Amino acid sequence: MWMDKRAGVALVLAGLVAACAAVAFAQPLVPSGVQDFYFRGSQPLTPGAPLPPPLEGEAEGLVEAGSCKLCHGNQGFEEQWPDSNSPYERWRYSMMAQAYRDPVFQAQLHIAEKDAVGSSDACLRCHAPVAWQSNRVAPPYDPADLFPTDTDGVSCSICHRSVDPDNKPGAPVPDLEILQALGSNRPVASGALGPAGKAASQGHLVIDPKDRRRGPFDLGPAFGYHQWEQSQWHRESGLCITCHDISNPVFSKQVDGSYTLNAPNQPHPTGNKYDMYPLDRLGSEWMASAFASGPVTQTIPGPGGTLVGRFGGVDRVSYASCQDCHMPTLVNTGCLPIFGQPIRQDYPQHNFQGGNTWVIRAVGDLFDPLDSNLDDYAGNLDVQGIDEAVERNKEMLRRASDLEVKVIGSRLRARIINESGHRLPGGFSEGTAMWVNVKFFGPGNTLVQERGAYNPATAELTRDSKVYEAKQGVDATMALLTGLPVGPSFHLDVNNKMFFDNRIPPRGFSNAGFAQVQAAPVGYVYADGQHWDDTLFDIPAGTVRAEVRVFYQTTTKEYIEWLRDNADKPANSTTYIKPPAGSSATTLGQVVHEQWVKWGRSTPVEMDVALTAARRCAADMAGPGQSLGADGELTADDIIVFLNFFFASGALADIAGPGQTTVPDGEFTADDIIVFLNGFFAGC
Ligand code: HEC
Ligand code: HEC
Ligand code: HEC
Ligand code: HEC
Ligand code: HEC
């Protein structure tokens, strides 16, 4: 039934597109219709029927977060529950609560629908799931059709009514019936799709049609505040991976590894995400990491700092699921203490802290907290809450990696170790960058050289250092079709090729495992097991010390300027995103760009810093067994190799000139020996 209705809409749309083309409107880049963006899982509620109001008590409606706030928020009870770490208060400052209001999303959504008709249906399925499930964003999508509470992004009811599509033993009793009732929309069992035995849900959200709220705890037979089911799935990553693997169903994977367009306006032929184009594989990266077969403890061999207490609360010694790191536990209650429920030792905080450190500020600015309409939903953000949320995300970034710096001969090695549960930087790759900044200083703190310099006034990054990033774009076939040049592009829904991906893999990485989930490194090599990366910098002459830093930027200048220039939807007092008072922006793209400038151009976050003595170390010339080449250690091997070269007049021993200057002069004299020994005994 649903398919019929939407097919009708698509036909109308296709007609409209043809009509628009005739009068020379901007053409979509690819032929598509809403059917291309069909995913299995729950479909919008009965088409044509009156829309069920999302009110408490209506069995089918997805109850809004503002109603959960009454018992799961602390408003009016700040003294009894002072830390405001209630589910509601933490969730509303997370990017998930703002997944629809997010102006970066809004801009990209507008461009996506221009590029590929019908694609907004896929976007809204994850970014405005309440509206989508309630059939209020069916194409042609009009933001005016949304209820204000629909704009609460990934809200409580979406996660807490979601059903494990794998129906593992111990799942809530109603689940099997719910899944069977989906018929051909039922998600395919994941074991057949992903690495065996690991959750591989498909972006296929299954929502309990009844308002049974699922969570990890047994609330007991006497619990009467609402319907509930105990659900182990809420402790598992599969819940999150439903949305945190993003696939474009317009493309099918070919045997040669390329991706080609499917016949227009038809569902993907297999519906298997691993046959679609992988826009984001964060969830699958986790599945192919040591965390999925974990838990991972601090005892894991290899480089890296301790994991004890790093992410999930002070006492946590091991990590496995997304929740372990993104919902740190606390001794607390999950509802107002007045209900007399037990204090939980493992109450999960709804932080969902990630890497985004500026968009929440833009949301706070664009949606007026004094607007009384906003009172009952999460657009109403106050400055203190925003500051705290940004600080949680910065702290997450600081904990995401460790930096080890070592002088090896005349070079400085910066090793960055990924401590997160997926690639670093992870997830949405458009415009996200992480880089190494090195400053070499001479005596008296004079700056000798800087690599990877960032100019905060222009947001320009000098690309003479290592930048970790992924670049997706269009291949030759898609270039021909779209008129875009072959190579990286930000048109995310027509991109069909990964051009470069050197983001650092997580613990347990294997090339085969990552290739299996369409996440292999591209244009860069990581050995199996390598969850770190090294960069070697030549130490300039005259250097005595170095400062090494690792930075993360949520949104780069290149990406935001592209949004500014391409999201040309008018922004005025009647549109969803309105230019704030004093703004001169007239388009959505300009509003987003203006916000980015206003909030510090997505100020890079310093993830790590290391200060180190750094001189070129000519005395380090050999490794174990007198193998040639610096190894960062000064041992008898170095002396033997030096002397061998010296007496054979080998160039390697020419390290000094007259007066013991450290300039090779083609002569083998006492100067060379003295400089070598000085260096050796000073440890360089
Ligand atoms: C009238 C008060 C009240 C309202 C309103 C309310 N809840 Fe609850 N809820 C509770 C209490 C009390 C608990 C028990 C908490 C505990 O024992 O830790 C609870 C527990 C839960 C649990 C835990 C279930 C489990 O098995 O682990 C979830 C999930 C939940 N509520 C979701 C919601 C959602 C979603 C909303 C809004 C749509 C909501 N609640 C609205 C009172 C309420
Ligand atoms: C061992 C801890 C750990 C585990 C397990 C983990 N994460 Fe993360 N995650 C992090 C850290 C640290 C960051 C911050 C670094 C970054 O942004 O890449 C992060 C970042 C993220 C981001 C933001 C990425 C960005 O920068 O845009 C998302 C989304 C995310 N994680 C989701 C998940 C999901 C979903 C899972 C489970 C499938 C998961 N994480 C498992 C530690 C973890
Ligand atoms: C992105 C998914 C997601 C969203 C959105 C979400 N939750 Fe949760 N919630 C979870 C998960 C997962 C757990 C269990 C985590 C664990 O135990 O490791 C949980 C646990 C809970 C619990 C159990 C805690 C207790 O002590 O009883 C309550 C209550 C709860 N959530 C309420 C809410 C409310 C209210 C909202 C909205 C304001 C909300 N949740 C939004 C995923 C979500
Ligand atoms: C219904 C789909 C959905 C589910 C289920 C879901 N997420 Fe998300 N999540 C999103 C979307 C959409 C965003 C992007 C919001 C934005 O930036 O506009 C997001 C953002 C995030 C971020 C912030 C990323 C950043 O850049 O800072 C984290 C962290 C995260 N999710 C973790 C989780 C975890 C952990 C779970 C499981 C408990 C989960 N998500 C379940 C859709 C979902
Ligand atoms: C399967 C669920 C899913 C679908 C479909 C989806 N997204 Fe997302 N989107 C996410 C998640 C999850 C994140 C957060 C990823 C992260 O930060 O790692 C995200 C992040 C984003 C961001 C980054 C926001 C920011 O503030 O940095 C943009 C922009 C975006 N999505 C646009 C779109 C558009 C446009 C579409 C449709 C063409 C779309 N998404 C389809 C789940 C989805």
PDB file of C-alpha atoms and ligand atoms in Angstrom, residues 63 67-68 71-72 156-157 160 213-217 219 223 225-226 228-229 334-335 339 341 344, ligand 1:
ATOM      1  CA  VAL A  63       5.100  10.496  21.832  1.00  0.00           C
ATOM      2  CA  SER A  67       6.280  14.604  27.458  1.00  0.00           C
ATOM      3  CA  CYS A  68       9.082  12.303  28.636  1.00  0.00           C
ATOM      4  CA  CYS A  71       9.548  12.396  34.565  1.00  0.00           C
ATOM      5  CA  HIS A  72      12.887  11.936  32.769  1.00  0.00           C
ATOM      6  CA  CYS A 156      13.345   9.383  22.813  1.00  0.00           C
ATOM      7  CA  SER A 157      10.553   7.355  21.237  1.00  0.00           C
ATOM      8  CA  HIS A 160      13.036   3.446  22.887  1.00  0.00           C
ATOM      9  CA  ARG A 213       9.090   1.721  25.818  1.00  0.00           C
ATOM     10  CA  ARG A 214      12.118  -0.510  25.720  1.00  0.00           C
ATOM     11  CA  GLY A 215      15.209  -0.211  27.832  1.00  0.00           C
ATOM     12  CA  PRO A 216      17.886  -2.302  29.518  1.00  0.00           C
ATOM     13  CA  PHE A 217      16.261  -2.676  32.943  1.00  0.00           C
ATOM     14  CA  LEU A 219      11.204  -2.460  35.960  1.00  0.00           C
ATOM     15  CA  PHE A 223       5.660  -0.594  37.320  1.00  0.00           C
ATOM     16  CA  TYR A 225       3.859   4.694  34.626  1.00  0.00           C
ATOM     17  CA  HIS A 226       3.921   3.436  31.067  1.00  0.00           C
ATOM     18  CA  TRP A 228       7.719  -1.098  28.925  1.00  0.00           C
ATOM     19  CA  GLU A 229       9.760  -4.041  27.714  1.00  0.00           C
ATOM     20  CA  GLY A 334      16.839   7.544  35.276  1.00  0.00           C
ATOM     21  CA  CYS A 335      13.694   9.320  36.413  1.00  0.00           C
ATOM     22  CA  PHE A 339       9.025   7.801  41.924  1.00  0.00           C
ATOM     23  CA  GLN A 341      12.759   3.740  41.657  1.00  0.00           C
ATOM     24  CA  ARG A 344      21.078   2.378  39.229  1.00  0.00           C
TER      25      ARG A 344
HETATM   26  C1  HEC B   1       4.814   9.672  34.583  1.00  0.00           C
HETATM   27  C2  HEC B   1       6.238   9.602  34.584  1.00  0.00           C
HETATM   28  C3  HEC B   1       6.906   9.114  33.327  1.00  0.00           C
HETATM   29  C4  HEC B   1       6.777   9.603  32.039  1.00  0.00           C
HETATM   30  C5  HEC B   1       5.924  10.749  31.542  1.00  0.00           C
HETATM   31  C6  HEC B   1       7.693   8.844  31.223  1.00  0.00           C
HETATM   32  N1  HEC B   1       8.336   7.918  31.989  1.00  0.00           N
HETATM   33 FE1  HEC B   1       9.666   6.525  31.354  1.00  0.00          FE
HETATM   34  N2  HEC B   1       9.883   5.814  33.238  1.00  0.00           N
HETATM   35  C7  HEC B   1       9.327   6.364  34.363  1.00  0.00           C
HETATM   36  C8  HEC B   1       9.880   5.744  35.521  1.00  0.00           C
HETATM   37  C9  HEC B   1       9.522   6.060  36.955  1.00  0.00           C
HETATM   38  C10 HEC B   1      10.823   4.783  35.051  1.00  0.00           C
HETATM   39  C11 HEC B   1      11.685   3.824  35.869  1.00  0.00           C
HETATM   40  C12 HEC B   1      13.119   4.252  35.861  1.00  0.00           C
HETATM   41  C13 HEC B   1      14.055   3.284  36.542  1.00  0.00           C
HETATM   42  O1  HEC B   1      13.575   2.380  37.228  1.00  0.00           O
HETATM   43  O2  HEC B   1      15.269   3.427  36.386  1.00  0.00           O
HETATM   44  C14 HEC B   1      10.778   4.856  33.633  1.00  0.00           C
HETATM   45  C15 HEC B   1      11.562   4.049  32.813  1.00  0.00           C
HETATM   46  C16 HEC B   1      11.690   4.245  31.452  1.00  0.00           C
HETATM   47  C17 HEC B   1      12.559   3.470  30.609  1.00  0.00           C
HETATM   48  C18 HEC B   1      13.456   2.327  31.038  1.00  0.00           C
HETATM   49  C19 HEC B   1      12.871   1.036  30.565  1.00  0.00           C
HETATM   50  C20 HEC B   1      13.725  -0.176  30.885  1.00  0.00           C
HETATM   51  O3  HEC B   1      13.189  -1.295  30.861  1.00  0.00           O
HETATM   52  O4  HEC B   1      14.935  -0.027  31.087  1.00  0.00           O
HETATM   53  C21 HEC B   1      12.435   3.980  29.370  1.00  0.00           C
HETATM   54  C22 HEC B   1      13.167   3.503  28.132  1.00  0.00           C
HETATM   55  C23 HEC B   1      11.494   5.058  29.427  1.00  0.00           C
HETATM   56  N3  HEC B   1      11.042   5.183  30.702  1.00  0.00           N
HETATM   57  C24 HEC B   1      11.134   5.813  28.341  1.00  0.00           C
HETATM   58  C25 HEC B   1      10.231   6.862  28.402  1.00  0.00           C
HETATM   59  C26 HEC B   1       9.908   7.672  27.257  1.00  0.00           C
HETATM   60  C27 HEC B   1      10.500   7.497  25.874  1.00  0.00           C
HETATM   61  C28 HEC B   1       9.006   8.586  27.672  1.00  0.00           C
HETATM   62  C29 HEC B   1       8.313   9.637  26.844  1.00  0.00           C
HETATM   63  C30 HEC B   1       7.762   9.206  25.564  1.00  0.00           C
HETATM   64  C31 HEC B   1       8.750   8.334  29.098  1.00  0.00           C
HETATM   65  N4  HEC B   1       9.510   7.281  29.479  1.00  0.00           N
HETATM   66  C32 HEC B   1       7.859   9.052  29.868  1.00  0.00           C
HETATM   67  C33 HEC B   1       8.352   7.334  34.370  1.00  0.00           C
HETATM   68  C34 HEC B   1       7.898   8.062  33.281  1.00  0.00           C
END
